[in-house]
PDB file of C-alpha atoms in Angstrom:
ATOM      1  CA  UNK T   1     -12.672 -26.932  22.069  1.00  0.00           C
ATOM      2  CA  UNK T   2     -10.562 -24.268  22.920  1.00  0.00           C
ATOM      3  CA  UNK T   3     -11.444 -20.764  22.075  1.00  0.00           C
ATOM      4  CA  UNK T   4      -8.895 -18.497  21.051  1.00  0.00           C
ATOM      5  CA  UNK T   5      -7.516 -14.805  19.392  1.00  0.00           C
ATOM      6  CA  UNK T   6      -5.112 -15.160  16.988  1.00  0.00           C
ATOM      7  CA  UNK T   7      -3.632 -11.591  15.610  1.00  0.00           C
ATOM      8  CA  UNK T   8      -1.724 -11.275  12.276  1.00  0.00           C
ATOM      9  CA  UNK T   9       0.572  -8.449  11.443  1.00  0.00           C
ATOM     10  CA  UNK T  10       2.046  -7.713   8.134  1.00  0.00           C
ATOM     11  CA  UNK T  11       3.853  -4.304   7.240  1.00  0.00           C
ATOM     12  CA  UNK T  12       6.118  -2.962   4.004  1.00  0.00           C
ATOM     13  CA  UNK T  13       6.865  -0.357   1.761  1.00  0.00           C
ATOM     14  CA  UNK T  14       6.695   0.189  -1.840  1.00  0.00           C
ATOM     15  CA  UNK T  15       7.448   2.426  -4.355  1.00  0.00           C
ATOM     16  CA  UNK T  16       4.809   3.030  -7.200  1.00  0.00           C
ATOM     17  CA  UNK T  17       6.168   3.852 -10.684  1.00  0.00           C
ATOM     18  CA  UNK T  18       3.239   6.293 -10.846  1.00  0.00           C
ATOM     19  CA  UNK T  19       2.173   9.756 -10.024  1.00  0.00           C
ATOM     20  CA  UNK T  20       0.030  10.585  -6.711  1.00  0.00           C
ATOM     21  CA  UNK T  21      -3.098  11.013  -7.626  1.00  0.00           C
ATOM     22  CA  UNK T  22      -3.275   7.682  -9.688  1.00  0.00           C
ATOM     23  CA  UNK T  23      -1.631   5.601  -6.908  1.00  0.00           C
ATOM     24  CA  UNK T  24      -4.217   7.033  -4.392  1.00  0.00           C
ATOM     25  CA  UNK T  25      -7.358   6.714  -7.187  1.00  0.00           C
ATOM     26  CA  UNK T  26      -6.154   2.887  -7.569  1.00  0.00           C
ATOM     27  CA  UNK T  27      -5.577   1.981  -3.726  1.00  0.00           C
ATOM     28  CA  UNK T  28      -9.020   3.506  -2.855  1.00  0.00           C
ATOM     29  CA  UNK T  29     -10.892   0.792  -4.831  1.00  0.00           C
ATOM     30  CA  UNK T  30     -11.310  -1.749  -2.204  1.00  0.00           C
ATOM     31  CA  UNK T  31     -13.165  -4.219  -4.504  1.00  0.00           C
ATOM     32  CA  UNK T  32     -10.282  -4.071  -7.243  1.00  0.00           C
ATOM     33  CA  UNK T  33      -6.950  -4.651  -4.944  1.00  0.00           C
ATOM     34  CA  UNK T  34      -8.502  -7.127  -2.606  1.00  0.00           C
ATOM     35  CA  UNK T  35      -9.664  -9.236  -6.050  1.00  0.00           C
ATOM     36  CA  UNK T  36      -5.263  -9.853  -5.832  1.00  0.00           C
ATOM     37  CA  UNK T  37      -5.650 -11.278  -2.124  1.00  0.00           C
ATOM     38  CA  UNK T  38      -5.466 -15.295  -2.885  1.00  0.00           C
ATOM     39  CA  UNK T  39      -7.459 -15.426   0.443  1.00  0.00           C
ATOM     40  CA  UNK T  40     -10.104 -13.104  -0.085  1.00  0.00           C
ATOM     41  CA  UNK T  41     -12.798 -14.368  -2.442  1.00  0.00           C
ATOM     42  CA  UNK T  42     -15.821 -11.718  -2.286  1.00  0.00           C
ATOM     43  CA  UNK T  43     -15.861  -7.684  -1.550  1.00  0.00           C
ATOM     44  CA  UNK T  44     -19.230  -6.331  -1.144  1.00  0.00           C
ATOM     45  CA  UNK T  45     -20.288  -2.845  -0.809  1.00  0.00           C
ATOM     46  CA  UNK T  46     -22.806  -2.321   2.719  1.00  0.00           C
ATOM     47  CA  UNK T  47     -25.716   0.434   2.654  1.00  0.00           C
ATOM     48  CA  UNK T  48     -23.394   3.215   3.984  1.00  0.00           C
ATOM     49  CA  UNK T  49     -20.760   5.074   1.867  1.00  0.00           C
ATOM     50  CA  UNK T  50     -16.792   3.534   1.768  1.00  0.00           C
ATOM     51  CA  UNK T  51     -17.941   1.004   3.436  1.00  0.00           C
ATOM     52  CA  UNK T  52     -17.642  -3.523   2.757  1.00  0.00           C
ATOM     53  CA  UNK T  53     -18.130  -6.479   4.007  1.00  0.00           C
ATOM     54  CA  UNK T  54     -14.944  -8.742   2.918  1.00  0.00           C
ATOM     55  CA  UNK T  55     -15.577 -12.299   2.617  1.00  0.00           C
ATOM     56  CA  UNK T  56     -12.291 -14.480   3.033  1.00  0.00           C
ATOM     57  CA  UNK T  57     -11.833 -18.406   3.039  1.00  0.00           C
ATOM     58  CA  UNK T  58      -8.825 -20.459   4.485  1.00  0.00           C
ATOM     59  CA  UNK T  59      -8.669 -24.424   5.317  1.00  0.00           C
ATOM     60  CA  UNK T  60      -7.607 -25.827   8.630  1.00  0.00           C
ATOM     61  CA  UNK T  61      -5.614 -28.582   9.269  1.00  0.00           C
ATOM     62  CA  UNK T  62      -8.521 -30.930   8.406  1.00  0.00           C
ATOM     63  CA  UNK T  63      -9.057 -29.424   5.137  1.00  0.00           C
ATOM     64  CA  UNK T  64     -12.641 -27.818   6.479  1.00  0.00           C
ATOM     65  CA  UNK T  65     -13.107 -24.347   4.917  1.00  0.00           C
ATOM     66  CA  UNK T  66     -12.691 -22.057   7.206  1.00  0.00           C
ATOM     67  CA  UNK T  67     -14.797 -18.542   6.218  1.00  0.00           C
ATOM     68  CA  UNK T  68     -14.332 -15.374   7.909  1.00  0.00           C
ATOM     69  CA  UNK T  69     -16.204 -11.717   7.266  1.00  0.00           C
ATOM     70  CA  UNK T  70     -14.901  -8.452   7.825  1.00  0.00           C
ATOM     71  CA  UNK T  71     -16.865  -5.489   7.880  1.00  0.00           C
ATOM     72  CA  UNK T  72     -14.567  -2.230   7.272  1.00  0.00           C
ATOM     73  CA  UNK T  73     -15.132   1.428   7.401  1.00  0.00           C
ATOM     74  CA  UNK T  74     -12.763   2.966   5.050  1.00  0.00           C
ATOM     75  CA  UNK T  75     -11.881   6.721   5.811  1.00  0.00           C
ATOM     76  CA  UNK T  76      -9.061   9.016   3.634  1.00  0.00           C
ATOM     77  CA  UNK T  77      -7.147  11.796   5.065  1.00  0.00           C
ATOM     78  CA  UNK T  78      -5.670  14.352   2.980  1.00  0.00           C
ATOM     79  CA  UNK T  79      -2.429  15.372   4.913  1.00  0.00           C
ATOM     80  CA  UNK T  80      -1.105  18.630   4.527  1.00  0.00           C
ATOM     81  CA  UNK T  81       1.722  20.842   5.719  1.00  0.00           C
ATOM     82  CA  UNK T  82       1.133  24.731   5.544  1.00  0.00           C
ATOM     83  CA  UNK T  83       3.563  27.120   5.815  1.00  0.00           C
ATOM     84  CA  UNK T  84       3.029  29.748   8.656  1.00  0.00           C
ATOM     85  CA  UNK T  85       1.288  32.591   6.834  1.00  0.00           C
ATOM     86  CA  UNK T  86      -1.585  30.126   5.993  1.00  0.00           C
ATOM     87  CA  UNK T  87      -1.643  27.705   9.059  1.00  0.00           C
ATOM     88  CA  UNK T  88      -4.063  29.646  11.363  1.00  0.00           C
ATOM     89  CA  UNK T  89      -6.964  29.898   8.243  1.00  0.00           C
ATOM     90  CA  UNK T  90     -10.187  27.934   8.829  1.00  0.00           C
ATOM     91  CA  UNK T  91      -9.770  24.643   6.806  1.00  0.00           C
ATOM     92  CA  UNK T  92     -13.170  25.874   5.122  1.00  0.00           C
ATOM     93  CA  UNK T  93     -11.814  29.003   3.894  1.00  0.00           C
ATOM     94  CA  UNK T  94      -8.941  27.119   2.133  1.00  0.00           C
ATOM     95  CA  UNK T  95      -9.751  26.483  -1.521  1.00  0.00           C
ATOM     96  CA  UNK T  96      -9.308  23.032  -3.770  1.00  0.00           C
ATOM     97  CA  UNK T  97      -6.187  24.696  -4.922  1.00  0.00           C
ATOM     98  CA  UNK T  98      -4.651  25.791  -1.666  1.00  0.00           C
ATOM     99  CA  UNK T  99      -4.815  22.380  -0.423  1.00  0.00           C
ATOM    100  CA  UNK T 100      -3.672  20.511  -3.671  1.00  0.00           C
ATOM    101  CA  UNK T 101      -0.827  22.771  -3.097  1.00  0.00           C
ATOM    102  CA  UNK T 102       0.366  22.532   0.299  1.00  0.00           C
ATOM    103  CA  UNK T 103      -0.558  18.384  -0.202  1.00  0.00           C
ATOM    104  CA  UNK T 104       2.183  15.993   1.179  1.00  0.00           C
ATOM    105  CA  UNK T 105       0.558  13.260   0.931  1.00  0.00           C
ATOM    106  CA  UNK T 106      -2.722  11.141   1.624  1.00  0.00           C
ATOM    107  CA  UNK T 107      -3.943   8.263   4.147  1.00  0.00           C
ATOM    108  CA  UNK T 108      -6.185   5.172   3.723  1.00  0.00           C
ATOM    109  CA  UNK T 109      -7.434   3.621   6.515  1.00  0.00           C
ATOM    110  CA  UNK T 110      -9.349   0.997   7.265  1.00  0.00           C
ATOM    111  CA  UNK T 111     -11.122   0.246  10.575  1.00  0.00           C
ATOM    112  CA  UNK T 112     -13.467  -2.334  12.076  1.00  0.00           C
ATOM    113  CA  UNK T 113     -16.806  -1.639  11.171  1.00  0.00           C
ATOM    114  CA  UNK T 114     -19.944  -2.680  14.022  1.00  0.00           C
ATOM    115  CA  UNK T 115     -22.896  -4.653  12.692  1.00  0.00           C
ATOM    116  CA  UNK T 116     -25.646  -5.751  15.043  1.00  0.00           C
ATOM    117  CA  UNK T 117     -25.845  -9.206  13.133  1.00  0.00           C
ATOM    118  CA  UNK T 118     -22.735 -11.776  14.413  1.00  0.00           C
ATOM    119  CA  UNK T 119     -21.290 -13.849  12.107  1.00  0.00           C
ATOM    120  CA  UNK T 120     -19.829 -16.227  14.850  1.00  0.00           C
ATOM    121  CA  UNK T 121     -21.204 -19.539  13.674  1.00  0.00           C
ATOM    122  CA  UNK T 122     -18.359 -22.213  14.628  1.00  0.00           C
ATOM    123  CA  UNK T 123     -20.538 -25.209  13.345  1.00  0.00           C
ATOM    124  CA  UNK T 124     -20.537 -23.808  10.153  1.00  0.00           C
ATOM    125  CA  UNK T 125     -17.008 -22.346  10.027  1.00  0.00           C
ATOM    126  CA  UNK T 126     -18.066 -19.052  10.121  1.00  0.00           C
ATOM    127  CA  UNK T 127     -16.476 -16.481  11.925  1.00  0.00           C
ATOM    128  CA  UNK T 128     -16.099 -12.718  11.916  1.00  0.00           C
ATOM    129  CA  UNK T 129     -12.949 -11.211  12.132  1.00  0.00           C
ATOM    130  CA  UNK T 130     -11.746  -7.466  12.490  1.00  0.00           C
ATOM    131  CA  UNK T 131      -9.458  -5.521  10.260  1.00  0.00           C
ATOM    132  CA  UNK T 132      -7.033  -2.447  10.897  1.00  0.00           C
ATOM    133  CA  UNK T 133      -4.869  -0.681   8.474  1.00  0.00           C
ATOM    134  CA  UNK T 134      -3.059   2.323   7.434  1.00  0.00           C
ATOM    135  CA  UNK T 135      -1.540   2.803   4.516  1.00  0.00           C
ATOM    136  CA  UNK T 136       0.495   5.966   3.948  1.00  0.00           C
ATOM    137  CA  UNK T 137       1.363   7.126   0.633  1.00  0.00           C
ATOM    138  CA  UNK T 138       3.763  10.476  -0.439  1.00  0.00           C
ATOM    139  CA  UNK T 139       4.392  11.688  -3.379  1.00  0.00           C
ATOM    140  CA  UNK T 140       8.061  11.304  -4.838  1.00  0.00           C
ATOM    141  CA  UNK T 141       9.991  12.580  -7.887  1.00  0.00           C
ATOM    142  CA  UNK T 142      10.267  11.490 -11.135  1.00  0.00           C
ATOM    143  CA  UNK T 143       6.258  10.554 -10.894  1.00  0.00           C
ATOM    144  CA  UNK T 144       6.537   7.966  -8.378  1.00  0.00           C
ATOM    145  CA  UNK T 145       4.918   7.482  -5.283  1.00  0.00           C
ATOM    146  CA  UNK T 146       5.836   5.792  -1.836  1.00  0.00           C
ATOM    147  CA  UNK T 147       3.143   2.902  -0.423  1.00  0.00           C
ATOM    148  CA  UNK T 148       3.850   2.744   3.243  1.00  0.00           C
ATOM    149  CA  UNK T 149       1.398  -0.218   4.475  1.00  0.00           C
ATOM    150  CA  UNK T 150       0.374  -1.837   7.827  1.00  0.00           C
ATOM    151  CA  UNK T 151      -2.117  -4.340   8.418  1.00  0.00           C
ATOM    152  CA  UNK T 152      -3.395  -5.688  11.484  1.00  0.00           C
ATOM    153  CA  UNK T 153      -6.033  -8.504  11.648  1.00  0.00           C
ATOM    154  CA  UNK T 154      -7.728 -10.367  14.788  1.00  0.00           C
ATOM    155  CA  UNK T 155      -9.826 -13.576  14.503  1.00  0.00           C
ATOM    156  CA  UNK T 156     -11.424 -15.070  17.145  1.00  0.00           C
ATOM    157  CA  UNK T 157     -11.446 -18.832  16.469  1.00  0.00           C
ATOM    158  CA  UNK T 158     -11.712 -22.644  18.147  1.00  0.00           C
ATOM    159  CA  UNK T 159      -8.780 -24.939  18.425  1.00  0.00           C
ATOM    160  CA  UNK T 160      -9.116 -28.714  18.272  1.00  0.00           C
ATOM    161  CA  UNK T 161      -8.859 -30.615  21.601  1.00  0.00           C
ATOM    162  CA  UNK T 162      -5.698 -32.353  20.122  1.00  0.00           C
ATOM    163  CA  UNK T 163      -4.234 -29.319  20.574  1.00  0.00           C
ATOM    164  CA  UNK T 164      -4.666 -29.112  24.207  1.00  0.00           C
ATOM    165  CA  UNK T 165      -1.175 -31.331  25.093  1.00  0.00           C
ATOM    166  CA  UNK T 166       0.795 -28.236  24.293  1.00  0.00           C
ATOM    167  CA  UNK T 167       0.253 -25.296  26.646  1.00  0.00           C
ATOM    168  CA  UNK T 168      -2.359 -22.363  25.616  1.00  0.00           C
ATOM    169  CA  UNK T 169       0.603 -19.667  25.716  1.00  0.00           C
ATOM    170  CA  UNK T 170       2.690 -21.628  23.118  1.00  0.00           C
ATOM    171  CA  UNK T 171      -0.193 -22.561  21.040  1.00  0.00           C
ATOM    172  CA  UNK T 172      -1.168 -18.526  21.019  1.00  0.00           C
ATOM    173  CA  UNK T 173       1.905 -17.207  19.904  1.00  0.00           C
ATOM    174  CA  UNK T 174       2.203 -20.438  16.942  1.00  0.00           C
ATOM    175  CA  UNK T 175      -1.247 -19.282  15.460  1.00  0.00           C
ATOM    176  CA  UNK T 176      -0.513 -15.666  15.593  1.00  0.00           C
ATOM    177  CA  UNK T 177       2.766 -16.312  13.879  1.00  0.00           C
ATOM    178  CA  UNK T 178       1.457 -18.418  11.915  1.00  0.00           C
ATOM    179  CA  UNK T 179      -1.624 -16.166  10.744  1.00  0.00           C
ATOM    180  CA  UNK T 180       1.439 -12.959  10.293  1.00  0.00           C
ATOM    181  CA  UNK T 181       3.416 -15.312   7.629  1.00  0.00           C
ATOM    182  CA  UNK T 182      -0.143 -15.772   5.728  1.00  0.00           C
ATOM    183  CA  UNK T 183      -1.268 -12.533   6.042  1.00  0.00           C
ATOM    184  CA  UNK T 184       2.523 -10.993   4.691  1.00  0.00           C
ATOM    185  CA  UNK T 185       2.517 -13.533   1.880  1.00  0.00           C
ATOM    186  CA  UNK T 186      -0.961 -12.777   1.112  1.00  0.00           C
ATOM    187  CA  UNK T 187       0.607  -8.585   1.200  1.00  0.00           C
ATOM    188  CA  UNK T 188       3.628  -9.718  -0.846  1.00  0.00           C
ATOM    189  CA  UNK T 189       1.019 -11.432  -3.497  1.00  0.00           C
ATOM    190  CA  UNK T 190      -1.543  -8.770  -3.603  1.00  0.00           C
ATOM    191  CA  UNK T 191       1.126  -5.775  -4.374  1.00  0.00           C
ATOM    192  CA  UNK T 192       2.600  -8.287  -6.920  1.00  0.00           C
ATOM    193  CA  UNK T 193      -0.233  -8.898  -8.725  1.00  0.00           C
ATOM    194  CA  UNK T 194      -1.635  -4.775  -8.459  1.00  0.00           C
ATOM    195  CA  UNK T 195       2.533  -4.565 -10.206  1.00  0.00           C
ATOM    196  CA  UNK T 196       1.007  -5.845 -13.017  1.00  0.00           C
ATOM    197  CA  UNK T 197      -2.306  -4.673 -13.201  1.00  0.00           C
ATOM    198  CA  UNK T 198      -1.127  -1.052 -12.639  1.00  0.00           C
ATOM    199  CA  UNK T 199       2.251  -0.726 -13.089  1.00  0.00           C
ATOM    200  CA  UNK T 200       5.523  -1.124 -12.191  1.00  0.00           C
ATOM    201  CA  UNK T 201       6.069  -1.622  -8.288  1.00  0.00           C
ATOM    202  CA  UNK T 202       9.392  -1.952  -6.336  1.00  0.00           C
ATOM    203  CA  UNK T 203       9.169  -3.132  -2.379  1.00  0.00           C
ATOM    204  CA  UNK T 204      11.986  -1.306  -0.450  1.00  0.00           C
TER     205      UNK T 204
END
């Protein structure tokens, strides 16, 4: 069999018909937006804070499930913008209120978390994959709140030796493409589905 890296990419923006702090409470909870994923059947919490172990499940052509773990680190970052009488404080001198204040907005990210245990078990379609992803979100008037999101996923996989007739580099860039149009309709779905769970959500 051929082994191979597929990468899927899926990006978009949303408005939230909700205030800040709401929008960021709700897209914090890992386990409760990735429950809207139609791909992603299990979120698990590991022995270290903000951080899971996603569990995800796909067919292949054959109909074999295909499972795939990701272990992410999730970090926040409060971004602010201070005018210049206030820029050169220490950060720890600032108080709650000072930075609440000068606030434009807060970042979730996600990043590839290192185990020393492999989950690479092709006989048993069982593969781990790594996850990247940013998602931006700003406060706006009228209590809504902008959802800038971008996702990037690599699994390392085997192809079947049928597929060996058509040359590596096309077969590389069909997967990946292929594995972008799942992962944005699996996007499209889960910010549906949080639209009616929390709210009224409009994709710009």
């Amino acid at each position: 069999m051929l082994e191979m890296t597929a990468t899927g990419k899926s990006k978009g923006q949303w408005v939230f018909y909700r205030n800040f702090d709401d929008t960021v409470d709700y897209l914090s909870d890992q386990p409760r937006i990735l429950a809207f994923n139609p791909f992603c059947h299990k979120v698990e919490p590991l022995d270290r804070d903000d951080a899971y172990r996603w569990h995800f499940r796909v067919t292949d052509p054959q109909n074999n499930p295909f499972d795939v773990i990701f272990n992410i680190q999730q970090e926040n970052e409060i971004l602010v913008d201070l005018p210049d009488e206030v820029a050169s404080m220490d950060p720890e001198e600032m108080s709650d209120e000072m930075i609440r204040q000068f606030t434009v907005g807060r970042k979730i990210i996600w990043r590839p978390l290192s185990q020393n245990k492999t989950f690479a078990m092709p006989d048993k379609y069982l593969f781990e994959g790594k996850v990247a992803a940013d998602m931006l979100i700003a406060p706006m008037q009228q209590e809504r709140t902008r959802v800038d999101f971008d996702l990037r996923v690599n699994v390392a996989f085997l192809l079947y030796p049928a597929f060996r007739i058509v040359p590596e580099k096309v077969v590389r860039t069909m997967v990946s493409t292929g594995m972008s149009l799942i992962m944005q309709t699996a996007t499209n779905h889960m910010f549906q589905k949080i639209s009616k769970d929390f709210g009224k959500i409009r994709k710009l």
